[in-house]
């Protein structure tokens, strides 16, 4: 035995599975999305599901990914690590994955809204940007 | 309140964008299992809040807790907490020393009297007038009493300040006690762990800065958001425990198969902490995932619970000599009783 | 010191000490008692065969009484066998014995132990109900019977709760379970639970006597 790889270690991570590695939680999530979307259409109430709050298997994620699919929007945000914002096949249902600098997922959310808050330009930032731009153009015309 | 005094404004000034701020709040909300919408409310409240003045006192400690927080693997996210607080006094991190440092502490205390958050790591020795740990000639005990007076709340970071920790271990030569053993008239929150998980420290601080109060605490002062479940409740080896499949040594077939570590002394079933969910080193793993049982570091007296390798269901100490003495005593009592009865019988026989 | 530390520490130590003291005191005391002299001529030279024979035959219902005693006897067997399986088959218990004696053996699957515990508890309850509802049995029963039942029942019940993490925090449940065991240990040598040791001695003695006299066993 001359290298670590020769040591026969297999660490298994067994979540209680029903069939094909599924925990049954995907069903619950899909139903919750349905309810959130119904509420959103009826009253405009936005909603979200924290995927970290539920035990999901790799297979569960696979099922969620393929069921919700990729929609028309896919945005990257670059602040302290990247953040992926995807609209799913169902408009109004967004999948947001937040990574840190090390590329570990720090938050994984499904949001039901027209546009996730983190995509919008914050009003204060817009105002500050305007001021900066004014300064710049002022400086340019003065030249 | 002046608009430019708010946390939001000062964050922008130091180059932290509002989006990164929102991201921090999202991560913290997810960590604390707050409802997902809470991140927005949190970001909003935080950006309007004022920078929280924090005074950090280090007593009888090893600096492991500060190391845990400042050397966390995910520097930018968890250390953003340092953007939200104004750390007015921290012996390890501050540039000032000597008189200047002590002056900074007094200044901070005066200027935010009644509002500052007092963080304590390390236990407080009480034996012999508290001489076993002093800073600038003042005993930890006196310093704590003095600084607690003006604090809005106290956070005991680490098991030492929460429950006495290693200094408190038998025979406790310095008479070490916890913060809550001394301070009774202020809200005290314990964030135990040896050390605590960095995100847990950051999360509880963020909670205080956001809501201006401590989160809900359990019966020994720990925030329920992080300490509601045992390691065992959330352990991925739990199915093996339930089936009765245990590793017997650290290198047997069971250990290789990732079976439960109960027989190797795992204290997961009686330890309340977030290791199994948040994990360590930026989510890489936690002790059990790396093949070693839980030591129970976030519990009072974890150092005095027998060997780390003694299973939970066994007696704490093998007091075989006491039990053996009892057995010998029993034999002696039996012989005497039988002797008495024999004597009695012969006596009756003689009378006949 | 918290409850669990007390239970695992001094409570268990002293309970085990009292247990050992009581058991040895009673056994030695009884075994060293003077036998009344038997002047009759022995029909059989070796009597130990009779002892073994009686121990076995008395463990089974007699054909003549089978109908009347079968129910009670099978109930008794169910919970006695159940107790043995739980005590010696459950992994944490084996660890307990290993810590005390250094001897270990393979454990049974936890689900099987849980099932056995359920059956044992049910049998114990039926036994109590029978004792309370049977007029003769009730007249024969005293405090010792009920208390011995209680100290047998509680460790099984609290153990099941602890394993299922049901009703309170695990450390509290485990502490209560250990304390109930401590109570059992303290009571054991002084109450009717002592039958577990004495039953074979008394049956053996009777058997040996019968053999000597040539009575049918
Ligand atoms: S390894 Fe420890 S925490 Fe995990 S299931 Fe086993 S006893 Fe519980
Ligand atoms: S697994 Fe247990 S001993 Fe290890 S850090 Fe977590 S609470 Fe402490």
PDB file of N, CA, C and O in Angstrom, chain C residues 175-216:
ATOM      1  N   UNK C 175     -30.428   9.198  30.791  1.00  0.00           N
ATOM      2  CA  UNK C 175     -30.174   9.305  32.228  1.00  0.00           C
ATOM      3  C   UNK C 175     -31.278   8.604  33.007  1.00  0.00           C
ATOM      4  O   UNK C 175     -31.003   7.830  33.934  1.00  0.00           O
ATOM      5  N   UNK C 176     -32.529   8.828  32.626  1.00  0.00           N
ATOM      6  CA  UNK C 176     -33.643   8.188  33.323  1.00  0.00           C
ATOM      7  C   UNK C 176     -33.554   6.666  33.185  1.00  0.00           C
ATOM      8  O   UNK C 176     -33.754   5.920  34.144  1.00  0.00           O
ATOM      9  N   UNK C 177     -33.207   6.234  31.979  1.00  0.00           N
ATOM     10  CA  UNK C 177     -33.068   4.796  31.747  1.00  0.00           C
ATOM     11  C   UNK C 177     -32.000   4.209  32.682  1.00  0.00           C
ATOM     12  O   UNK C 177     -32.214   3.197  33.349  1.00  0.00           O
ATOM     13  N   UNK C 178     -30.856   4.868  32.744  1.00  0.00           N
ATOM     14  CA  UNK C 178     -29.776   4.360  33.591  1.00  0.00           C
ATOM     15  C   UNK C 178     -30.174   4.385  35.067  1.00  0.00           C
ATOM     16  O   UNK C 178     -29.848   3.469  35.826  1.00  0.00           O
ATOM     17  N   UNK C 179     -30.899   5.437  35.461  1.00  0.00           N
ATOM     18  CA  UNK C 179     -31.337   5.511  36.856  1.00  0.00           C
ATOM     19  C   UNK C 179     -32.333   4.403  37.171  1.00  0.00           C
ATOM     20  O   UNK C 179     -32.308   3.819  38.262  1.00  0.00           O
ATOM     21  N   UNK C 180     -33.200   4.090  36.198  1.00  0.00           N
ATOM     22  CA  UNK C 180     -34.160   3.012  36.443  1.00  0.00           C
ATOM     23  C   UNK C 180     -33.426   1.679  36.569  1.00  0.00           C
ATOM     24  O   UNK C 180     -33.829   0.803  37.344  1.00  0.00           O
ATOM     25  N   UNK C 181     -32.344   1.535  35.814  1.00  0.00           N
ATOM     26  CA  UNK C 181     -31.533   0.321  35.944  1.00  0.00           C
ATOM     27  C   UNK C 181     -30.866   0.280  37.320  1.00  0.00           C
ATOM     28  O   UNK C 181     -30.803  -0.768  37.974  1.00  0.00           O
ATOM     29  N   UNK C 182     -30.411   1.450  37.768  1.00  0.00           N
ATOM     30  CA  UNK C 182     -29.784   1.519  39.092  1.00  0.00           C
ATOM     31  C   UNK C 182     -30.784   1.074  40.160  1.00  0.00           C
ATOM     32  O   UNK C 182     -30.446   0.309  41.070  1.00  0.00           O
ATOM     33  N   UNK C 183     -32.028   1.532  40.013  1.00  0.00           N
ATOM     34  CA  UNK C 183     -33.067   1.145  40.970  1.00  0.00           C
ATOM     35  C   UNK C 183     -33.284  -0.366  40.940  1.00  0.00           C
ATOM     36  O   UNK C 183     -33.397  -1.024  41.980  1.00  0.00           O
ATOM     37  N   UNK C 184     -33.315  -0.909  39.736  1.00  0.00           N
ATOM     38  CA  UNK C 184     -33.485  -2.358  39.573  1.00  0.00           C
ATOM     39  C   UNK C 184     -32.354  -3.105  40.288  1.00  0.00           C
ATOM     40  O   UNK C 184     -32.580  -4.074  41.024  1.00  0.00           O
ATOM     41  N   UNK C 185     -31.129  -2.624  40.096  1.00  0.00           N
ATOM     42  CA  UNK C 185     -29.975  -3.298  40.693  1.00  0.00           C
ATOM     43  C   UNK C 185     -30.051  -3.277  42.212  1.00  0.00           C
ATOM     44  O   UNK C 185     -29.736  -4.265  42.884  1.00  0.00           O
ATOM     45  N   UNK C 186     -30.490  -2.132  42.749  1.00  0.00           N
ATOM     46  CA  UNK C 186     -30.542  -2.006  44.206  1.00  0.00           C
ATOM     47  C   UNK C 186     -31.625  -2.917  44.788  1.00  0.00           C
ATOM     48  O   UNK C 186     -31.440  -3.540  45.826  1.00  0.00           O
ATOM     49  N   UNK C 187     -32.738  -3.017  44.096  1.00  0.00           N
ATOM     50  CA  UNK C 187     -33.846  -3.815  44.615  1.00  0.00           C
ATOM     51  C   UNK C 187     -33.603  -5.313  44.429  1.00  0.00           C
ATOM     52  O   UNK C 187     -34.039  -6.135  45.246  1.00  0.00           O
ATOM     53  N   UNK C 188     -32.912  -5.635  43.358  1.00  0.00           N
ATOM     54  CA  UNK C 188     -32.780  -7.017  42.911  1.00  0.00           C
ATOM     55  C   UNK C 188     -32.484  -8.040  44.021  1.00  0.00           C
ATOM     56  O   UNK C 188     -33.245  -8.989  44.214  1.00  0.00           O
ATOM     57  N   UNK C 189     -31.410  -7.874  44.782  1.00  0.00           N
ATOM     58  CA  UNK C 189     -31.055  -8.942  45.725  1.00  0.00           C
ATOM     59  C   UNK C 189     -32.034  -9.062  46.882  1.00  0.00           C
ATOM     60  O   UNK C 189     -32.077 -10.092  47.539  1.00  0.00           O
ATOM     61  N   UNK C 190     -32.804  -8.018  47.156  1.00  0.00           N
ATOM     62  CA  UNK C 190     -33.600  -8.008  48.387  1.00  0.00           C
ATOM     63  C   UNK C 190     -35.070  -8.335  48.153  1.00  0.00           C
ATOM     64  O   UNK C 190     -35.803  -8.583  49.094  1.00  0.00           O
ATOM     65  N   UNK C 191     -35.502  -8.317  46.885  1.00  0.00           N
ATOM     66  CA  UNK C 191     -36.903  -8.607  46.602  1.00  0.00           C
ATOM     67  C   UNK C 191     -37.042  -9.938  45.894  1.00  0.00           C
ATOM     68  O   UNK C 191     -36.113 -10.745  45.849  1.00  0.00           O
ATOM     69  N   UNK C 192     -38.215 -10.132  45.299  1.00  0.00           N
ATOM     70  CA  UNK C 192     -38.487 -11.419  44.662  1.00  0.00           C
ATOM     71  C   UNK C 192     -37.697 -11.616  43.371  1.00  0.00           C
ATOM     72  O   UNK C 192     -37.687 -12.710  42.813  1.00  0.00           O
ATOM     73  N   UNK C 193     -37.064 -10.530  42.901  1.00  0.00           N
ATOM     74  CA  UNK C 193     -36.275 -10.680  41.678  1.00  0.00           C
ATOM     75  C   UNK C 193     -35.121 -11.643  41.896  1.00  0.00           C
ATOM     76  O   UNK C 193     -34.571 -12.201  40.963  1.00  0.00           O
ATOM     77  N   UNK C 194     -34.778 -11.831  43.154  1.00  0.00           N
ATOM     78  CA  UNK C 194     -33.691 -12.750  43.499  1.00  0.00           C
ATOM     79  C   UNK C 194     -34.002 -14.172  43.017  1.00  0.00           C
ATOM     80  O   UNK C 194     -33.119 -15.023  42.963  1.00  0.00           O
ATOM     81  N   UNK C 195     -35.282 -14.422  42.657  1.00  0.00           N
ATOM     82  CA  UNK C 195     -35.640 -15.769  42.188  1.00  0.00           C
ATOM     83  C   UNK C 195     -34.776 -16.186  41.000  1.00  0.00           C
ATOM     84  O   UNK C 195     -34.559 -17.357  40.764  1.00  0.00           O
ATOM     85  N   UNK C 196     -34.287 -15.195  40.226  1.00  0.00           N
ATOM     86  CA  UNK C 196     -33.510 -15.556  39.043  1.00  0.00           C
ATOM     87  C   UNK C 196     -32.273 -16.358  39.427  1.00  0.00           C
ATOM     88  O   UNK C 196     -31.777 -17.158  38.644  1.00  0.00           O
ATOM     89  N   UNK C 197     -31.768 -16.156  40.635  1.00  0.00           N
ATOM     90  CA  UNK C 197     -30.636 -16.973  41.074  1.00  0.00           C
ATOM     91  C   UNK C 197     -31.128 -18.152  41.913  1.00  0.00           C
ATOM     92  O   UNK C 197     -30.661 -19.277  41.754  1.00  0.00           O
ATOM     93  N   UNK C 198     -32.090 -17.866  42.776  1.00  0.00           N
ATOM     94  CA  UNK C 198     -32.496 -18.887  43.752  1.00  0.00           C
ATOM     95  C   UNK C 198     -33.325 -20.013  43.144  1.00  0.00           C
ATOM     96  O   UNK C 198     -33.323 -21.129  43.659  1.00  0.00           O
ATOM     97  N   UNK C 199     -34.029 -19.713  42.045  1.00  0.00           N
ATOM     98  CA  UNK C 199     -34.945 -20.715  41.502  1.00  0.00           C
ATOM     99  C   UNK C 199     -34.215 -22.013  41.180  1.00  0.00           C
ATOM    100  O   UNK C 199     -34.695 -23.106  41.487  1.00  0.00           O
ATOM    101  N   UNK C 200     -33.013 -21.897  40.636  1.00  0.00           N
ATOM    102  CA  UNK C 200     -32.296 -23.116  40.254  1.00  0.00           C
ATOM    103  C   UNK C 200     -31.736 -23.822  41.484  1.00  0.00           C
ATOM    104  O   UNK C 200     -31.662 -25.045  41.537  1.00  0.00           O
ATOM    105  N   UNK C 201     -31.385 -23.032  42.467  1.00  0.00           N
ATOM    106  CA  UNK C 201     -30.873 -23.646  43.698  1.00  0.00           C
ATOM    107  C   UNK C 201     -31.974 -24.433  44.393  1.00  0.00           C
ATOM    108  O   UNK C 201     -31.794 -25.594  44.779  1.00  0.00           O
ATOM    109  N   UNK C 202     -33.151 -23.804  44.501  1.00  0.00           N
ATOM    110  CA  UNK C 202     -34.204 -24.498  45.234  1.00  0.00           C
ATOM    111  C   UNK C 202     -34.707 -25.705  44.445  1.00  0.00           C
ATOM    112  O   UNK C 202     -34.936 -26.773  45.013  1.00  0.00           O
ATOM    113  N   UNK C 203     -34.852 -25.562  43.137  1.00  0.00           N
ATOM    114  CA  UNK C 203     -35.275 -26.709  42.337  1.00  0.00           C
ATOM    115  C   UNK C 203     -34.234 -27.822  42.404  1.00  0.00           C
ATOM    116  O   UNK C 203     -34.578 -29.002  42.524  1.00  0.00           O
ATOM    117  N   UNK C 204     -32.978 -27.422  42.342  1.00  0.00           N
ATOM    118  CA  UNK C 204     -31.899 -28.414  42.387  1.00  0.00           C
ATOM    119  C   UNK C 204     -31.923 -29.167  43.708  1.00  0.00           C
ATOM    120  O   UNK C 204     -31.798 -30.401  43.749  1.00  0.00           O
ATOM    121  N   UNK C 205     -32.092 -28.417  44.789  1.00  0.00           N
ATOM    122  CA  UNK C 205     -32.115 -29.041  46.110  1.00  0.00           C
ATOM    123  C   UNK C 205     -33.264 -30.041  46.201  1.00  0.00           C
ATOM    124  O   UNK C 205     -33.088 -31.189  46.640  1.00  0.00           O
ATOM    125  N   UNK C 206     -34.448 -29.594  45.767  1.00  0.00           N
ATOM    126  CA  UNK C 206     -35.608 -30.483  45.798  1.00  0.00           C
ATOM    127  C   UNK C 206     -35.345 -31.726  44.955  1.00  0.00           C
ATOM    128  O   UNK C 206     -35.634 -32.858  45.376  1.00  0.00           O
ATOM    129  N   UNK C 207     -34.785 -31.485  43.755  1.00  0.00           N
ATOM    130  CA  UNK C 207     -34.515 -32.593  42.841  1.00  0.00           C
ATOM    131  C   UNK C 207     -33.566 -33.598  43.467  1.00  0.00           C
ATOM    132  O   UNK C 207     -33.784 -34.810  43.405  1.00  0.00           O
ATOM    133  N   UNK C 208     -32.521 -33.086  44.100  1.00  0.00           N
ATOM    134  CA  UNK C 208     -31.526 -33.961  44.715  1.00  0.00           C
ATOM    135  C   UNK C 208     -32.174 -34.784  45.820  1.00  0.00           C
ATOM    136  O   UNK C 208     -31.926 -35.988  45.954  1.00  0.00           O
ATOM    137  N   UNK C 209     -33.034 -34.124  46.574  1.00  0.00           N
ATOM    138  CA  UNK C 209     -33.732 -34.786  47.671  1.00  0.00           C
ATOM    139  C   UNK C 209     -34.623 -35.901  47.135  1.00  0.00           C
ATOM    140  O   UNK C 209     -34.615 -37.032  47.645  1.00  0.00           O
ATOM    141  N   UNK C 210     -35.374 -35.574  46.098  1.00  0.00           N
ATOM    142  CA  UNK C 210     -36.261 -36.562  45.482  1.00  0.00           C
ATOM    143  C   UNK C 210     -35.470 -37.760  44.989  1.00  0.00           C
ATOM    144  O   UNK C 210     -35.868 -38.913  45.161  1.00  0.00           O
ATOM    145  N   UNK C 211     -34.366 -37.479  44.357  1.00  0.00           N
ATOM    146  CA  UNK C 211     -33.546 -38.539  43.783  1.00  0.00           C
ATOM    147  C   UNK C 211     -33.062 -39.482  44.887  1.00  0.00           C
ATOM    148  O   UNK C 211     -33.104 -40.690  44.757  1.00  0.00           O
ATOM    149  N   UNK C 212     -32.640 -38.841  45.941  1.00  0.00           N
ATOM    150  CA  UNK C 212     -32.137 -39.627  47.074  1.00  0.00           C
ATOM    151  C   UNK C 212     -33.232 -40.536  47.626  1.00  0.00           C
ATOM    152  O   UNK C 212     -33.011 -41.698  47.932  1.00  0.00           O
ATOM    153  N   UNK C 213     -34.448 -39.961  47.690  1.00  0.00           N
ATOM    154  CA  UNK C 213     -35.565 -40.737  48.236  1.00  0.00           C
ATOM    155  C   UNK C 213     -36.146 -41.696  47.217  1.00  0.00           C
ATOM    156  O   UNK C 213     -36.980 -42.519  47.548  1.00  0.00           O
ATOM    157  N   UNK C 214     -35.739 -41.483  45.947  1.00  0.00           N
ATOM    158  CA  UNK C 214     -36.268 -42.342  44.906  1.00  0.00           C
ATOM    159  C   UNK C 214     -37.654 -41.958  44.458  1.00  0.00           C
ATOM    160  O   UNK C 214     -38.366 -42.753  43.852  1.00  0.00           O
ATOM    161  N   UNK C 215     -38.059 -40.728  44.693  1.00  0.00           N
ATOM    162  CA  UNK C 215     -39.370 -40.266  44.238  1.00  0.00           C
ATOM    163  C   UNK C 215     -39.324 -40.021  42.741  1.00  0.00           C
ATOM    164  O   UNK C 215     -38.267 -39.766  42.177  1.00  0.00           O
ATOM    165  N   UNK C 216     -40.471 -40.130  42.100  1.00  0.00           N
ATOM    166  CA  UNK C 216     -40.486 -39.897  40.653  1.00  0.00           C
ATOM    167  C   UNK C 216     -40.405 -38.389  40.399  1.00  0.00           C
ATOM    168  O   UNK C 216     -40.993 -37.586  41.112  1.00  0.00           O
TER     169      UNK C 216
END
